[in-house]
Short mmCIF file of C-alpha atoms in Angstrom, two decimals:
data_model
loop_
_atom_site.label_atom_id
_atom_site.label_comp_id
_atom_site.label_asym_id
_atom_site.label_seq_id
_atom_site.Cartn_x
_atom_site.Cartn_y
_atom_site.Cartn_z
CA MET A 30 -20.80 6.25 -40.18
CA GLN A 31 -23.79 6.41 -42.52
CA SER A 32 -25.17 3.05 -41.42
CA ILE A 33 -24.98 4.11 -37.81
CA VAL A 34 -26.63 7.48 -38.38
CA SER A 35 -29.54 5.91 -40.23
CA SER A 36 -30.59 3.95 -37.20
CA TYR A 37 -31.44 7.10 -35.26
CA HIS A 38 -34.28 9.50 -35.66
CA LEU A 39 -33.43 12.99 -36.75
CA CYS A 40 -33.91 15.82 -34.36
CA LEU A 41 -36.88 17.62 -35.79
CA ALA A 42 -36.83 20.80 -33.81
CA HIS A 43 -33.33 22.08 -34.45
CA PRO A 44 -30.33 20.76 -36.29
CA PRO A 45 -27.72 19.42 -33.91
CA PRO A 46 -24.59 21.48 -33.43
CA PRO A 47 -22.08 20.67 -36.18
CA VAL A 48 -19.27 19.62 -33.85
CA LEU A 49 -21.33 16.82 -32.34
CA CYS A 50 -22.54 15.77 -35.76
CA GLN A 51 -19.09 15.02 -36.99
CA ARG A 52 -18.16 13.00 -33.99
CA LEU A 53 -20.96 10.85 -32.87
CA LEU A 54 -24.54 9.89 -33.20
CA CYS A 55 -25.79 13.11 -31.77
CA HIS A 56 -29.28 13.17 -33.14
CA ARG A 57 -31.81 13.74 -30.47
CA ILE A 58 -35.33 12.54 -30.46
CA PRO A 59 -37.39 15.56 -29.49
CA SER A 60 -38.62 13.84 -26.34
CA ILE A 61 -35.83 15.54 -24.40
CA ARG A 62 -37.40 18.67 -22.99
CA LEU A 63 -36.06 21.49 -20.95
CA PRO A 64 -37.19 21.31 -17.33
CA SER A 65 -40.28 23.19 -16.29
CA ARG A 66 -40.13 25.65 -13.44
CA ARG A 67 -41.39 23.16 -10.91
CA SER A 68 -38.50 20.81 -11.33
CA THR A 69 -35.84 23.27 -10.29
CA THR A 70 -36.21 24.02 -6.62
CA SER A 71 -36.07 27.69 -5.81
CA LEU A 72 -32.66 28.82 -4.62
CA GLY A 73 -34.45 31.01 -2.12
CA LEU A 74 -35.12 28.01 0.13
CA PHE A 75 -31.54 27.89 1.28
CA THR A 76 -29.30 30.52 2.72
CA CYS A 77 -25.57 30.77 2.54
CA ALA A 78 -23.91 33.64 4.27
CA ALA A 79 -20.86 33.67 2.07
CA VAL A 80 -22.42 33.77 -1.38
CA SER A 81 -26.07 34.59 -0.83
CA ARG A 82 -25.85 37.82 -2.79
CA GLU A 83 -24.25 36.05 -5.72
CA SER A 84 -26.83 33.28 -5.63
CA GLU A 85 -29.65 35.77 -5.53
CA MET A 86 -28.29 37.63 -8.52
CA ALA A 87 -27.84 34.42 -10.44
CA ALA A 88 -31.32 33.33 -9.50
CA ALA A 89 -32.75 36.64 -10.62
CA ALA A 90 -30.97 36.43 -13.94
CA ALA A 91 -32.18 32.90 -14.44
CA ALA A 92 -35.70 33.84 -13.51
CA LYS A 93 -35.56 36.61 -16.04
CA GLU A 94 -34.81 34.07 -18.72
CA ASP A 95 -37.95 32.14 -18.02
CA GLY A 96 -36.54 30.23 -15.07
CA GLN A 97 -34.00 28.52 -17.24
CA ASP A 98 -30.30 28.30 -16.50
CA PRO A 99 -28.84 29.22 -19.90
CA ARG A 100 -26.47 26.26 -19.75
CA ILE A 101 -29.28 23.72 -19.64
CA PRO A 102 -30.22 23.60 -23.34
CA LYS A 103 -26.71 22.62 -24.36
CA ILE A 104 -26.60 19.96 -21.65
CA ALA A 105 -29.96 18.60 -22.77
CA SER A 106 -28.94 18.45 -26.41
CA SER A 107 -25.73 16.61 -25.60
CA ILE A 108 -27.64 13.62 -24.22
CA ARG A 109 -28.23 10.83 -26.71
CA VAL A 110 -31.44 8.79 -26.66
CA ILE A 111 -31.15 5.20 -27.78
CA PRO A 112 -34.39 3.39 -28.57
CA ASP A 113 -35.06 -0.14 -27.41
CA PHE A 114 -32.16 -0.44 -24.99
CA PRO A 115 -31.76 -2.52 -22.89
CA LYS A 116 -35.03 -3.93 -24.22
CA PRO A 117 -37.80 -2.98 -26.69
CA GLY A 118 -39.89 -0.01 -25.71
CA ILE A 119 -37.29 1.65 -23.52
CA MET A 120 -35.78 4.96 -24.66
CA PHE A 121 -32.37 4.84 -23.02
CA GLN A 122 -30.91 8.18 -21.94
CA ASP A 123 -27.23 7.95 -22.79
CA ILE A 124 -25.10 10.48 -20.91
CA THR A 125 -21.82 9.27 -22.44
CA THR A 126 -22.27 11.83 -25.21
CA LEU A 127 -22.51 14.54 -22.55
CA LEU A 128 -19.13 13.37 -21.23
CA LEU A 129 -17.66 13.80 -24.71
CA ASP A 130 -18.69 17.46 -24.76
CA THR A 131 -16.20 19.14 -22.46
CA GLU A 132 -18.26 22.29 -22.05
CA ALA A 133 -21.51 20.44 -21.35
CA PHE A 134 -19.83 18.16 -18.81
CA LYS A 135 -18.19 21.10 -17.07
CA ASP A 136 -21.46 23.04 -17.02
CA THR A 137 -23.30 20.05 -15.55
CA ILE A 138 -20.86 19.81 -12.68
CA ASP A 139 -20.77 23.59 -12.22
CA ILE A 140 -24.53 23.79 -11.84
CA PHE A 141 -24.54 21.17 -9.10
CA VAL A 142 -21.49 22.68 -7.37
CA GLU A 143 -23.02 26.17 -7.36
CA ARG A 144 -26.14 24.73 -5.80
CA TYR A 145 -24.44 22.75 -3.04
CA LYS A 146 -21.20 24.48 -2.21
CA CYS A 147 -22.48 26.47 0.73
CA LYS A 148 -24.98 24.09 2.22
CA GLY A 149 -22.72 22.37 4.75
CA ILE A 150 -22.69 19.15 2.72
CA SER A 151 -20.05 16.78 4.06
CA VAL A 152 -21.05 13.70 2.05
CA VAL A 153 -21.67 13.14 -1.64
CA ALA A 154 -23.01 9.62 -2.16
CA GLY A 155 -22.94 8.30 -5.71
CA VAL A 156 -24.74 5.23 -7.01
CA GLU A 157 -22.72 2.78 -9.08
CA ALA A 158 -21.70 3.15 -11.85
CA ARG A 159 -22.82 6.37 -13.56
CA GLY A 160 -23.17 8.12 -10.23
CA PHE A 161 -19.40 7.59 -9.93
CA ILE A 162 -18.89 9.85 -12.93
CA PHE A 163 -20.79 12.89 -11.59
CA GLY A 164 -20.37 12.49 -7.83
CA PRO A 165 -16.60 12.76 -7.35
CA PRO A 166 -16.13 16.01 -9.31
CA ILE A 167 -18.92 17.58 -7.21
CA ALA A 168 -17.45 16.20 -3.97
CA LEU A 169 -14.00 17.52 -4.82
CA ALA A 170 -15.30 20.98 -5.67
CA ILE A 171 -17.33 21.37 -2.49
CA GLY A 172 -14.80 19.70 -0.15
CA ALA A 173 -17.04 16.77 0.78
CA LYS A 174 -16.17 13.12 0.99
CA PHE A 175 -17.34 10.81 -1.75
CA VAL A 176 -19.09 7.60 -0.71
CA PRO A 177 -19.71 4.96 -3.38
CA MET A 178 -22.93 2.98 -3.12
CA ARG A 179 -22.37 -0.30 -4.88
CA LYS A 180 -23.93 -3.51 -6.09
CA PRO A 181 -23.42 -6.50 -3.77
CA LYS A 182 -19.96 -7.95 -3.13
CA LYS A 183 -18.00 -5.12 -4.73
CA LEU A 184 -17.02 -3.27 -1.55
CA PRO A 185 -14.43 -5.03 0.62
CA GLY A 186 -14.73 -5.12 4.38
CA LYS A 187 -17.84 -4.47 6.42
CA VAL A 188 -20.89 -3.18 4.62
CA ILE A 189 -24.54 -2.47 5.24
CA SER A 190 -27.07 -3.17 2.54
CA GLU A 191 -30.56 -2.17 1.50
CA GLU A 192 -32.85 -4.10 -0.81
CA TYR A 193 -35.02 -2.54 -3.48
CA SER A 194 -37.53 -3.80 -6.04
CA LEU A 195 -36.86 -4.31 -9.71
CA GLU A 196 -39.44 -4.99 -12.36
CA TYR A 197 -38.83 -8.67 -11.69
CA GLY A 198 -37.27 -9.49 -8.35
CA THR A 199 -35.05 -7.41 -6.10
CA ASP A 200 -31.53 -6.05 -5.95
CA LYS A 201 -29.33 -4.58 -3.22
CA ILE A 202 -27.07 -1.65 -2.79
CA GLU A 203 -24.26 -1.58 -0.24
CA MET A 204 -22.30 1.06 1.62
CA HIS A 205 -19.23 0.75 3.84
CA VAL A 206 -19.77 0.70 7.58
CA GLY A 207 -18.09 3.78 9.00
CA ALA A 208 -17.98 5.74 5.76
CA VAL A 209 -20.47 8.24 7.11
CA GLU A 210 -21.29 9.44 10.61
CA PRO A 211 -24.54 10.40 12.32
CA GLY A 212 -25.36 14.05 11.77
CA GLU A 213 -23.58 14.40 8.45
CA ARG A 214 -25.42 16.20 5.66
CA ALA A 215 -25.50 14.37 2.35
CA ILE A 216 -26.55 14.66 -1.25
CA ILE A 217 -27.10 11.57 -3.38
CA ILE A 218 -26.09 11.66 -7.03
CA ASP A 219 -27.07 9.50 -9.99
CA ASP A 220 -27.20 10.19 -13.71
CA LEU A 221 -30.94 9.54 -13.91
CA ILE A 222 -34.04 8.90 -11.81
CA ALA A 223 -36.58 6.52 -13.32
CA THR A 224 -38.77 4.59 -10.88
CA GLY A 225 -36.77 5.93 -7.93
CA GLY A 226 -36.11 2.48 -6.48
CA THR A 227 -32.34 2.82 -6.32
CA LEU A 228 -32.40 6.35 -4.94
CA ALA A 229 -34.98 5.38 -2.32
CA ALA A 230 -32.73 2.51 -1.21
CA ALA A 231 -29.77 4.90 -1.03
CA ILE A 232 -31.80 7.29 1.11
CA ARG A 233 -32.77 4.49 3.49
CA LEU A 234 -29.18 3.31 3.80
CA LEU A 235 -27.91 6.75 4.74
CA GLU A 236 -30.79 7.52 7.07
CA ARG A 237 -30.26 4.23 8.90
CA VAL A 238 -26.86 5.51 10.00
CA GLY A 239 -28.15 8.91 11.03
CA VAL A 240 -27.28 11.00 7.98
CA LYS A 241 -29.53 13.82 6.84
CA ILE A 242 -30.35 13.76 3.14
CA VAL A 243 -30.33 17.35 1.99
CA GLU A 244 -31.27 16.53 -1.60
CA CYS A 245 -31.09 13.95 -4.39
CA ALA A 246 -29.54 15.27 -7.59
CA CYS A 247 -29.76 13.74 -11.05
CA VAL A 248 -28.98 14.98 -14.50
CA ILE A 249 -32.19 13.47 -15.97
CA GLU A 250 -35.67 12.68 -14.66
CA LEU A 251 -38.26 10.48 -16.36
CA PRO A 252 -41.26 12.08 -14.65
CA GLU A 253 -43.85 9.61 -16.00
CA LEU A 254 -42.27 6.95 -13.83
CA LYS A 255 -43.02 9.04 -10.73
CA GLY A 256 -39.71 8.29 -9.05
CA ARG A 257 -39.98 11.52 -7.09
CA GLU A 258 -42.82 10.02 -5.06
CA LYS A 259 -40.54 7.33 -3.63
CA LEU A 260 -38.08 9.80 -2.16
CA GLY A 261 -40.10 10.63 0.95
CA GLU A 262 -39.12 14.00 2.30
CA ALA A 263 -35.94 14.26 0.33
CA PRO A 264 -36.20 16.90 -2.39
CA LEU A 265 -35.07 16.14 -5.93
CA PHE A 266 -33.08 18.46 -8.16
CA ILE A 267 -32.71 17.68 -11.85
CA LEU A 268 -31.45 19.41 -14.95
CA VAL A 269 -33.36 17.73 -17.78
CA THR A 270 -36.61 15.80 -18.08
CA SER A 271 -37.47 13.26 -20.73
CA ASP A 272 -40.12 10.78 -21.80
CA ALA A 273 -39.65 7.23 -20.58
CA ALA A 274 -40.86 5.48 -23.72
CA MET B 3 12.68 14.27 -17.24
CA SER B 4 9.60 12.15 -17.01
CA ARG B 5 9.44 10.04 -13.88
CA ASN B 6 7.09 7.17 -13.66
CA LYS B 7 6.59 7.47 -9.96
CA GLN B 8 6.11 10.74 -8.13
CA GLU B 9 8.56 9.75 -5.42
CA GLU B 10 9.35 12.95 -3.69
CA ASP B 11 6.09 14.82 -3.71
CA PRO B 12 5.06 15.26 -0.08
CA ARG B 13 1.41 14.59 -0.91
CA ILE B 14 2.13 10.99 -1.82
CA ASN B 15 2.62 9.81 1.73
CA GLY B 16 -0.68 11.34 2.78
CA ILE B 17 -2.44 9.40 0.02
CA LYS B 18 -0.64 6.16 0.81
CA THR B 19 -1.67 6.23 4.46
CA LYS B 20 -5.30 6.57 3.45
CA ILE B 21 -5.41 3.41 1.35
CA ARG B 22 -6.95 0.59 3.32
CA VAL B 23 -5.67 -2.94 2.78
CA VAL B 24 -8.36 -5.58 3.28
CA PRO B 25 -7.00 -9.15 3.60
CA ASP B 26 -8.60 -12.11 1.85
CA PHE B 27 -10.86 -10.13 -0.45
CA PRO B 28 -12.36 -11.11 -2.85
CA LYS B 29 -10.79 -14.44 -1.90
CA LYS B 30 -8.17 -15.86 0.44
CA GLY B 31 -4.64 -14.74 -0.07
CA ILE B 32 -5.48 -11.49 -1.84
CA MET B 33 -4.60 -8.26 -0.02
CA PHE B 34 -7.21 -5.95 -1.52
CA GLN B 35 -6.20 -2.30 -1.99
CA ASP B 36 -9.24 -0.33 -0.99
CA ILE B 37 -9.20 3.25 -2.29
CA THR B 38 -12.61 4.16 -0.91
CA THR B 39 -10.89 5.43 2.23
CA VAL B 40 -8.93 7.89 0.06
CA LEU B 41 -12.25 9.21 -1.28
CA LEU B 42 -13.43 9.78 2.30
CA ASP B 43 -10.57 12.22 2.88
CA PRO B 44 -11.20 15.33 0.77
CA LYS B 45 -7.57 16.44 0.98
CA ALA B 46 -6.16 13.04 -0.01
CA PHE B 47 -8.63 12.71 -2.87
CA LYS B 48 -7.89 16.24 -4.10
CA ASP B 49 -4.13 15.63 -3.86
CA THR B 50 -4.49 12.42 -5.90
CA ILE B 51 -6.30 14.25 -8.68
CA ASP B 52 -3.99 17.27 -8.51
CA LEU B 53 -0.90 15.09 -8.95
CA PHE B 54 -2.27 13.62 -12.16
CA VAL B 55 -3.62 16.95 -13.43
CA GLU B 56 -0.27 18.65 -12.89
CA ARG B 57 1.40 15.90 -14.87
CA TYR B 58 -1.00 15.91 -17.81
CA ARG B 59 -2.40 19.38 -18.19
CA ASP B 60 0.21 20.57 -20.68
CA LYS B 61 0.41 17.36 -22.65
CA ASN B 62 -2.44 18.04 -25.06
CA ILE B 63 -4.49 15.10 -23.89
CA SER B 64 -7.86 15.05 -25.65
CA VAL B 65 -9.30 11.83 -24.15
CA VAL B 66 -9.28 10.37 -20.66
CA ALA B 67 -10.50 6.77 -20.81
CA GLY B 68 -11.57 5.31 -17.47
CA ILE B 69 -12.03 1.65 -16.74
CA GLU B 70 -15.27 0.62 -15.04
CA ALA B 71 -15.94 1.10 -12.24
CA ARG B 72 -13.14 2.54 -10.09
CA GLY B 73 -11.57 4.26 -13.09
CA PHE B 74 -14.81 6.30 -13.16
CA LEU B 75 -13.88 7.79 -9.78
CA PHE B 76 -10.55 9.24 -10.90
CA GLY B 77 -10.91 9.73 -14.66
CA PRO B 78 -13.68 12.35 -14.84
CA PRO B 79 -12.12 14.80 -12.36
CA ILE B 80 -8.85 14.60 -14.32
CA ALA B 81 -10.68 15.01 -17.65
CA LEU B 82 -12.60 18.05 -16.39
CA ALA B 83 -9.48 19.71 -15.07
CA ILE B 84 -7.45 19.26 -18.25
CA GLY B 85 -10.31 19.92 -20.69
CA ALA B 86 -10.41 16.43 -22.18
CA LYS B 87 -13.41 14.29 -23.01
CA PHE B 88 -14.14 11.36 -20.71
CA VAL B 89 -14.74 7.96 -22.29
CA PRO B 90 -15.98 5.12 -20.10
CA LEU B 91 -14.62 1.65 -20.89
CA ARG B 92 -17.19 -0.82 -19.65
CA LYS B 93 -18.04 -4.43 -19.05
CA PRO B 94 -20.16 -6.06 -21.76
CA LYS B 95 -23.73 -4.92 -22.44
CA LYS B 96 -23.61 -1.77 -20.33
CA LEU B 97 -23.03 0.73 -23.13
CA PRO B 98 -26.06 1.32 -25.37
CA GLY B 99 -25.70 1.69 -29.12
CA GLU B 100 -22.79 0.55 -31.21
CA THR B 101 -19.66 -0.62 -29.41
CA ILE B 102 -16.34 -2.32 -30.11
CA PHE B 103 -14.77 -4.75 -27.67
CA GLU B 104 -11.44 -6.23 -26.72
CA GLU B 105 -11.09 -9.51 -24.87
CA TYR B 106 -8.66 -10.08 -22.04
CA GLU B 107 -7.68 -12.97 -19.80
CA LEU B 108 -8.77 -13.53 -16.25
CA GLU B 109 -7.33 -16.10 -13.88
CA TYR B 110 -10.09 -18.43 -15.07
CA GLY B 111 -11.57 -17.59 -18.46
CA ASN B 112 -11.90 -14.32 -20.32
CA ASP B 113 -13.72 -11.05 -20.03
CA ARG B 114 -14.37 -8.14 -22.35
CA LEU B 115 -13.97 -4.39 -22.29
CA GLU B 116 -16.24 -2.29 -24.51
CA MET B 117 -16.06 1.24 -25.88
CA HIS B 118 -18.53 3.28 -27.92
CA VAL B 119 -17.95 3.53 -31.64
CA GLY B 120 -17.27 7.18 -32.46
CA ALA B 121 -16.33 8.27 -28.95
CA VAL B 122 -12.66 8.52 -29.84
CA GLU B 123 -11.28 9.86 -33.09
CA VAL B 124 -8.17 9.26 -35.14
CA GLY B 125 -5.39 11.39 -33.70
CA ASP B 126 -6.89 11.76 -30.24
CA ARG B 127 -4.20 11.71 -27.54
CA ALA B 128 -5.40 9.47 -24.74
CA LEU B 129 -4.76 8.71 -21.12
CA VAL B 130 -6.03 5.47 -19.60
CA VAL B 131 -7.00 5.69 -15.94
CA ASP B 132 -7.74 3.01 -13.36
CA ASP B 133 -7.38 2.85 -9.59
CA LEU B 134 -4.84 0.04 -9.69
CA ILE B 135 -2.66 -1.99 -12.05
CA ALA B 136 -2.21 -5.65 -11.14
CA THR B 137 -1.50 -8.05 -14.04
CA GLY B 138 -2.11 -5.32 -16.59
CA GLY B 139 -4.68 -7.34 -18.54
CA THR B 140 -7.47 -4.76 -18.38
CA LEU B 141 -5.17 -1.84 -19.14
CA CYS B 142 -3.71 -3.71 -22.09
CA ALA B 143 -7.21 -4.31 -23.46
CA ALA B 144 -7.94 -0.60 -23.03
CA ILE B 145 -4.79 0.38 -24.94
CA LYS B 146 -5.71 -1.96 -27.76
CA LEU B 147 -9.22 -0.55 -28.01
CA LEU B 148 -7.97 3.01 -28.23
CA GLU B 149 -5.25 2.18 -30.73
CA ARG B 150 -7.67 0.29 -32.95
CA VAL B 151 -9.65 3.47 -33.48
CA GLY B 152 -6.55 5.50 -34.24
CA ALA B 153 -5.90 7.22 -30.91
CA GLU B 154 -2.42 7.60 -29.51
CA VAL B 155 -2.16 6.31 -25.95
CA VAL B 156 0.19 8.72 -24.21
CA GLU B 157 0.28 7.05 -20.78
CA CYS B 158 -1.55 4.86 -18.31
CA ALA B 159 -2.24 6.40 -14.91
CA CYS B 160 -3.04 4.41 -11.78
CA VAL B 161 -3.11 5.32 -8.12
CA ILE B 162 -1.59 1.98 -7.08
CA GLU B 163 0.77 -0.51 -8.69
CA LEU B 164 1.38 -4.10 -7.57
CA PRO B 165 4.85 -4.36 -9.14
CA GLU B 166 5.32 -8.06 -8.41
CA LEU B 167 2.56 -8.86 -10.89
CA LYS B 168 4.61 -7.15 -13.63
CA GLY B 169 1.63 -5.43 -15.22
CA ARG B 170 3.92 -2.65 -16.42
CA GLN B 171 5.39 -5.05 -18.97
CA ARG B 172 2.01 -5.73 -20.54
CA LEU B 173 1.27 -2.20 -21.64
CA LYS B 174 2.51 -2.52 -25.23
CA GLY B 175 5.44 -0.31 -24.44
CA LYS B 176 3.28 2.51 -23.06
CA PRO B 177 4.55 4.25 -19.94
CA LEU B 178 2.82 3.92 -16.61
CA CYS B 179 2.48 6.63 -14.00
CA MET B 180 1.52 5.51 -10.53
CA LEU B 181 1.55 7.17 -7.13
CA VAL B 182 1.85 4.31 -4.65
CA GLU B 183 3.46 0.86 -4.85
CA TYR B 184 2.28 -2.07 -2.82
CA ARG B 185 4.63 -5.01 -2.43
#
């Protein structure tokens, strides 16, 4: 274990929780920050007859605590940052450590579910592969269908595809024909938004078949990469922001 | 008491009818079992997860390991419901940081399954989840990975089994629970 631990920077601000320390390389580089007010869209924008009072009370409580959902710090600290992966200069945001923390994983899903459960969402679209980890639990909890958006040639049968730019070259994502119907209301889930290329392609795919994108939701945003600007009119909801490099 | 197949539960038929079979994918002669149509039906998807959760919730499972990528669709909801950690088992070079790997055979050549070092601990009781068991090669690699780090694999859980490919016999003696057979 020692040789592994030595390859990571120590978290300078606070010592990591002891449970995580024993298990895994839980040291966080202090570049993970808690989200500022602007990155959590006000709950007041939406109404839900059934639970509006509850939402308002929760929002008020959160606002009291400096706009911060009290579950967020634990979620943020459960994410591991790996330097120079997949290549030098990139600080990779590894959510697998969040999945090892049963409370943090549950809280992550709960926050999204609370936000979307009364918004008439009938589609949760998740981008392969890490979007497959967060999307289905949300879909199940809010009674929506889950639609996987995949790399080329993975989905059998008829698909539609949308191209997007990479640093060098392009890639495609695909969706099944007939998975969604015109007029459906969708959210798109991924673990992280960086440049926004993949999410923008997912938005285009769904809009081409007449679906309304209510919001894009990610655990992590790398705001320096300005991915938000590629999403057009679709709002973005995130839990944690971090530095890209 | 333990049954490997949930034969009589009335939810099973509802799930079975939602699975779409796509002929000649990814190549001629293969009848591909497409579970995406189950995911499009909130009741069928919920029933699928509920059946597994009911089976495992009192078995002290501390790890649900899901095989990329379709195991990621079923594993996390099960893990969340039973209070276990979720561990993704991935194709090479996807997991950052230190990993261990296990090789397995394909029809032509080999592939590898990787897991993070430190994700699973000695004494963890594990479930391995995938959408389907065919030859059992991937599941066997998953079992080996977990056992190498000292976990006890309690069972493998798949939505679909292709029994003619005899994957069940390749699970190092571990039991298999599946919901739907396709012959």
